[in-house]
Each structure stands twice: as C-alpha cells, then as structure tokens.
Amino acid sequence: MDVPAKEEIGHWEEDGYWWSDVVYRCNECKETFPTTDAFYEHVIPLVEAGKHSMGSYTEVPGESYWVKTGQHWVVDEPAQEEQGHWEYK
C-alpha cells in the first residue's frame, strides 16, 4: 500500500519559571510595600503619631509571575516519508 509523505505537525511551548520579587510587610498593619523607602514613608508618620508602636517589617514573597527564557518545538505527529513501490511496464 502506498502512503504519501506527511509533514511534521507540532507546536511551540514556552520555557521559563515562576518568580516572585520580595516585598516588605509592615509587622503591625500587614500592608505590603515594594521598597523599604515606601515602607518607611508609610510607617514613620504613624510611629510619630503614636498609631504604630514600632517601625519594623518582614520580607515576604510578592505576586508570582512567569519569566520566559525561550521556547522549544514539541512534535505532535512526526514527519513521514513517502512509501511506495516501483512498477515496470
């Protein structure tokens, strides 16, 4: 039985990893800040006003996001060479 050639079928998939930047969580009110400067802008006025007893924070993971490092080809159906036969006349 003769079989025609068939091209490879596949798709691209991303390579990468999940990452999370550090944020700074106020130990009293639990609000998070992207930088220590932003934390201190929040906490110093509150400590001075007597609304916070201390000005400390804890480093915690922020929102996770995908970091793409590349891509690779995934073969769903491999190529197939033509299969046939010779006939003499």
Coordinates of N, CA, C and O in Angstrom, one line a residue:
M1 N 0.8 -1.2 0.0 CA 0.0 0.0 0.0 C 0.9 1.2 0.0 O 1.8 1.4 0.8
D2 N 0.6 2.2 -0.9 CA 1.4 3.4 -1.0 C 0.9 4.4 0.0 O -0.3 4.5 0.2
V3 N 1.8 5.2 0.6 CA 1.4 6.2 1.6 C 2.1 7.5 1.2 O 3.3 7.5 1.0
P4 N 1.4 8.6 1.1 CA 2.0 9.9 0.7 C 2.9 10.4 1.9 O 2.7 10.1 3.0
A5 N 3.8 11.3 1.5 CA 4.6 11.9 2.5 C 3.7 12.8 3.4 O 2.7 13.3 2.9
K6 N 4.2 13.0 4.6 CA 3.4 13.8 5.6 C 4.4 14.7 6.3 O 5.4 14.2 6.8
E7 N 4.1 16.0 6.4 CA 4.9 16.9 7.2 C 4.7 16.8 8.7 O 3.7 16.4 9.1
E8 N 5.8 17.1 9.4 CA 5.7 17.1 10.8 C 4.7 18.1 11.3 O 4.6 19.2 10.8
I9 N 3.9 17.7 12.4 CA 3.0 18.6 13.0 C 3.4 18.8 14.4 O 3.8 17.8 15.1
G10 N 3.4 20.0 14.9 CA 3.8 20.3 16.2 C 3.5 21.7 16.7 O 2.7 22.4 16.0
H11 N 4.0 22.1 17.8 CA 3.7 23.5 18.3 C 4.8 24.0 19.2 O 5.7 23.2 19.6
W12 N 4.9 25.3 19.4 CA 5.9 25.9 20.2 C 5.4 26.0 21.7 O 4.2 26.3 21.9
E13 N 6.3 25.7 22.6 CA 6.0 25.9 24.0 C 7.0 26.8 24.7 O 8.2 26.7 24.3
E14 N 6.6 27.6 25.6 CA 7.5 28.5 26.3 C 8.3 27.7 27.3 O 7.8 26.8 28.0
D15 N 9.6 28.1 27.5 CA 10.4 27.7 28.6 C 10.5 28.9 29.5 O 10.4 30.0 29.2
G16 N 10.6 28.6 30.8 CA 10.7 29.6 31.8 C 10.4 29.1 33.2 O 10.5 27.9 33.5
Y17 N 10.2 30.0 34.1 CA 10.0 29.6 35.5 C 9.1 30.7 36.2 O 9.0 31.8 35.7
W18 N 8.5 30.3 37.3 CA 7.8 31.2 38.1 C 8.7 31.9 39.1 O 9.6 31.3 39.6
W19 N 8.5 33.2 39.3 CA 9.3 34.0 40.2 C 8.5 35.0 41.0 O 7.4 35.3 40.6
S20 N 9.0 35.4 42.1 CA 8.3 36.4 42.9 C 9.4 37.3 43.5 O 10.3 36.9 44.1
D21 N 9.1 38.6 43.4 CA 10.0 39.6 44.0 C 9.7 39.7 45.4 O 8.6 39.5 45.9
V22 N 10.7 40.2 46.2 CA 10.5 40.4 47.6 C 9.7 41.7 47.8 O 10.0 42.7 47.1
V23 N 8.7 41.7 48.7 CA 8.1 42.9 49.2 C 8.2 43.0 50.7 O 8.7 42.1 51.3
Y24 N 7.9 44.2 51.2 CA 8.1 44.4 52.7 C 6.8 44.6 53.4 O 6.0 45.5 53.0
R25 N 6.5 43.7 54.3 CA 5.2 43.7 55.0 C 5.4 44.4 56.4 O 6.2 44.0 57.2
C26 N 4.6 45.4 56.6 CA 4.6 46.1 57.9 C 4.1 45.1 59.0 O 3.1 44.4 58.9
N27 N 4.9 44.9 60.1 CA 4.6 44.0 61.1 C 3.4 44.3 61.9 O 2.9 43.5 62.7
E28 N 2.9 45.6 61.9 CA 1.7 45.9 62.6 C 0.5 45.8 61.8 O -0.5 45.2 62.2
C29 N 0.4 46.5 60.6 CA -0.8 46.5 59.9 C -0.9 45.5 58.8 O -1.9 45.4 58.1
K30 N 0.2 44.9 58.5 CA 0.3 43.8 57.5 C 0.2 44.3 56.0 O 0.2 43.5 55.1
E31 N 0.2 45.6 55.8 CA 0.2 46.2 54.4 C 1.6 45.9 53.8 O 2.6 45.9 54.5
T32 N 1.7 45.7 52.5 CA 2.9 45.4 51.8 C 3.4 46.6 51.0 O 2.5 47.3 50.5
F33 N 4.7 46.7 50.8 CA 5.3 47.8 50.1 C 6.4 47.3 49.2 O 7.1 46.3 49.5
P34 N 6.5 47.9 48.0 CA 7.5 47.3 47.0 C 9.0 47.6 47.4 O 9.9 46.9 47.0
T35 N 9.2 48.7 48.2 CA 10.6 49.0 48.6 C 10.6 49.4 50.1 O 9.6 49.7 50.7
T36 N 11.8 49.4 50.7 CA 11.9 49.8 52.1 C 11.6 51.3 52.2 O 11.0 51.7 53.2
D37 N 12.0 52.1 51.2 CA 11.6 53.5 51.2 C 10.1 53.7 51.3 O 9.7 54.6 52.1
A38 N 9.4 53.0 50.5 CA 7.9 53.1 50.6 C 7.4 52.7 52.0 O 6.5 53.3 52.5
F39 N 8.0 51.6 52.5 CA 7.6 51.2 53.9 C 7.8 52.3 54.9 O 6.9 52.6 55.7
Y40 N 9.0 52.9 54.9 CA 9.3 54.0 55.8 C 8.4 55.2 55.6 O 8.1 55.9 56.6
E41 N 8.1 55.5 54.4 CA 7.1 56.6 54.1 C 5.8 56.4 54.8 O 5.1 57.3 55.2
H42 N 5.4 55.1 54.9 CA 4.2 54.7 55.5 C 4.3 54.7 57.0 O 3.4 55.2 57.7
V43 N 5.4 54.1 57.6 CA 5.4 53.9 59.0 C 5.9 55.0 59.8 O 5.4 55.2 61.0
I44 N 6.8 55.8 59.3 CA 7.4 56.9 60.2 C 6.3 57.9 60.7 O 6.2 58.2 61.9
P45 N 5.4 58.4 59.8 CA 4.3 59.3 60.3 C 3.4 58.6 61.4 O 2.9 59.2 62.3
L46 N 3.2 57.3 61.2 CA 2.3 56.5 62.1 C 3.0 56.3 63.5 O 2.3 56.4 64.5
V47 N 4.3 56.1 63.5 CA 5.0 55.9 64.7 C 5.1 57.3 65.4 O 4.8 57.3 66.7
E48 N 5.3 58.3 64.7 CA 5.4 59.7 65.3 C 4.0 60.1 65.9 O 4.0 60.8 66.9
A49 N 3.0 59.6 65.2 CA 1.6 60.0 65.7 C 1.1 59.0 66.8 O 0.0 59.2 67.3
G50 N 2.0 58.0 67.1 CA 1.6 57.1 68.2 C 0.6 56.0 67.7 O 0.0 55.3 68.5
K51 N 0.4 55.9 66.4 CA -0.6 54.9 65.9 C 0.1 53.5 65.7 O -0.6 52.5 65.5
H52 N 1.4 53.5 65.5 CA 2.2 52.2 65.4 C 3.2 52.3 66.6 O 3.8 53.3 66.8
S53 N 3.4 51.2 67.2 CA 4.4 51.1 68.3 C 5.8 51.0 67.9 O 6.7 51.4 68.6
M54 N 6.0 50.4 66.7 CA 7.4 50.2 66.2 C 7.3 50.3 64.7 O 6.3 50.3 64.0
G55 N 8.5 50.4 64.1 CA 8.6 50.6 62.6 C 9.4 49.4 62.1 O 10.5 49.6 61.6
S56 N 8.8 48.2 62.1 CA 9.6 47.1 61.6 C 8.8 46.4 60.5 O 7.5 46.5 60.4
Y57 N 9.5 45.7 59.7 CA 8.9 44.9 58.5 C 9.5 43.6 58.4 O 10.5 43.2 59.0
T58 N 8.8 42.7 57.6 CA 9.3 41.4 57.3 C 9.3 41.3 55.8 O 8.4 41.7 55.1
E59 N 10.4 40.7 55.2 CA 10.5 40.5 53.8 C 9.6 39.2 53.5 O 9.8 38.2 54.1
V60 N 8.7 39.4 52.5 CA 7.9 38.3 52.1 C 7.8 38.2 50.6 O 8.1 39.2 49.9
P61 N 7.4 37.1 50.0 CA 7.3 37.0 48.6 C 6.1 37.8 48.1 O 5.1 37.8 48.7
G62 N 6.3 38.5 47.0 CA 5.2 39.3 46.4 C 4.4 38.4 45.4 O 4.5 37.2 45.5
E63 N 3.7 39.0 44.5 CA 2.9 38.3 43.5 C 3.9 37.5 42.6 O 4.9 38.0 42.2
S64 N 3.5 36.2 42.3 CA 4.3 35.4 41.4 C 4.0 35.8 39.9 O 2.9 36.2 39.6
Y65 N 5.0 35.7 39.1 CA 4.8 35.9 37.7 C 5.8 35.0 36.9 O 6.8 34.5 37.4
W66 N 5.4 34.8 35.6 CA 6.1 33.9 34.8 C 7.3 34.6 34.1 O 7.1 35.7 33.5
V67 N 8.5 34.1 34.1 CA 9.6 34.6 33.4 C 10.0 33.7 32.2 O 10.3 32.6 32.4
K68 N 9.8 34.3 31.0 CA 10.0 33.5 29.8 C 11.5 33.5 29.5 O 12.1 34.6 29.5
T69 N 12.1 32.3 29.3 CA 13.5 32.2 29.0 C 13.8 31.8 27.6 O 14.9 31.7 27.1
G70 N 12.7 31.3 26.9 CA 12.9 30.9 25.5 C 11.6 30.1 25.1 O 10.6 30.2 25.7
Q71 N 11.9 29.2 24.1 CA 10.8 28.4 23.6 C 11.4 27.1 23.0 O 12.6 27.1 22.6
H72 N 10.6 26.1 22.9 CA 11.1 24.9 22.2 C 9.9 24.2 21.4 O 8.8 24.5 21.7
W73 N 10.3 23.5 20.4 CA 9.4 22.9 19.5 C 9.0 21.5 20.0 O 9.8 20.7 20.4
V74 N 7.7 21.2 20.1 CA 7.2 19.9 20.5 C 6.5 19.2 19.3 O 5.6 19.8 18.7
V75 N 7.0 18.0 19.0 CA 6.4 17.3 17.9 C 5.2 16.5 18.3 O 5.2 15.7 19.3
D76 N 4.0 16.8 17.7 CA 2.8 16.1 18.0 C 2.6 14.9 17.1 O 2.2 13.9 17.5
E77 N 3.0 15.1 15.8 CA 3.0 14.0 14.9 C 4.3 14.1 14.0 O 4.5 15.1 13.4
P78 N 5.1 13.0 14.1 CA 6.4 13.1 13.3 C 6.1 13.1 11.8 O 5.1 12.6 11.3
A79 N 7.1 13.6 11.1 CA 7.0 13.6 9.6 C 7.1 12.1 9.2 O 7.6 11.3 9.8
Q80 N 6.5 11.9 8.0 CA 6.5 10.5 7.4 C 7.0 10.6 6.0 O 6.4 11.4 5.2
E81 N 8.0 9.8 5.6 CA 8.4 9.8 4.3 C 7.4 9.1 3.4 O 6.7 8.2 3.9
E82 N 7.4 9.4 2.1 CA 6.5 8.7 1.2 C 6.9 7.2 1.2 O 8.1 6.9 1.2
Q83 N 5.9 6.4 1.1 CA 6.2 4.9 1.0 C 5.5 4.5 -0.3 O 4.3 4.7 -0.5
G84 N 6.2 3.8 -1.1 CA 5.6 3.4 -2.4 C 6.5 2.2 -3.0 O 7.3 1.7 -2.3
H85 N 6.2 2.0 -4.2 CA 7.0 0.9 -4.9 C 7.1 1.2 -6.4 O 6.4 2.1 -6.9
W86 N 8.0 0.6 -7.0 CA 8.3 0.8 -8.4 C 7.5 -0.3 -9.2 O 7.4 -1.4 -8.7
E87 N 6.9 0.1 -10.3 CA 6.3 -0.8 -11.2 C 6.9 -0.7 -12.6 O 7.2 0.4 -13.0
Y88 N 7.1 -1.8 -13.2 CA 7.6 -1.9 -14.5 C 6.5 -2.0 -15.5 O 5.6 -2.8 -15.3
K89 N 6.7 -1.4 -16.7 CA 5.7 -1.5 -17.7 C 6.3 -2.1 -18.9 O 7.4 -2.0 -19.3

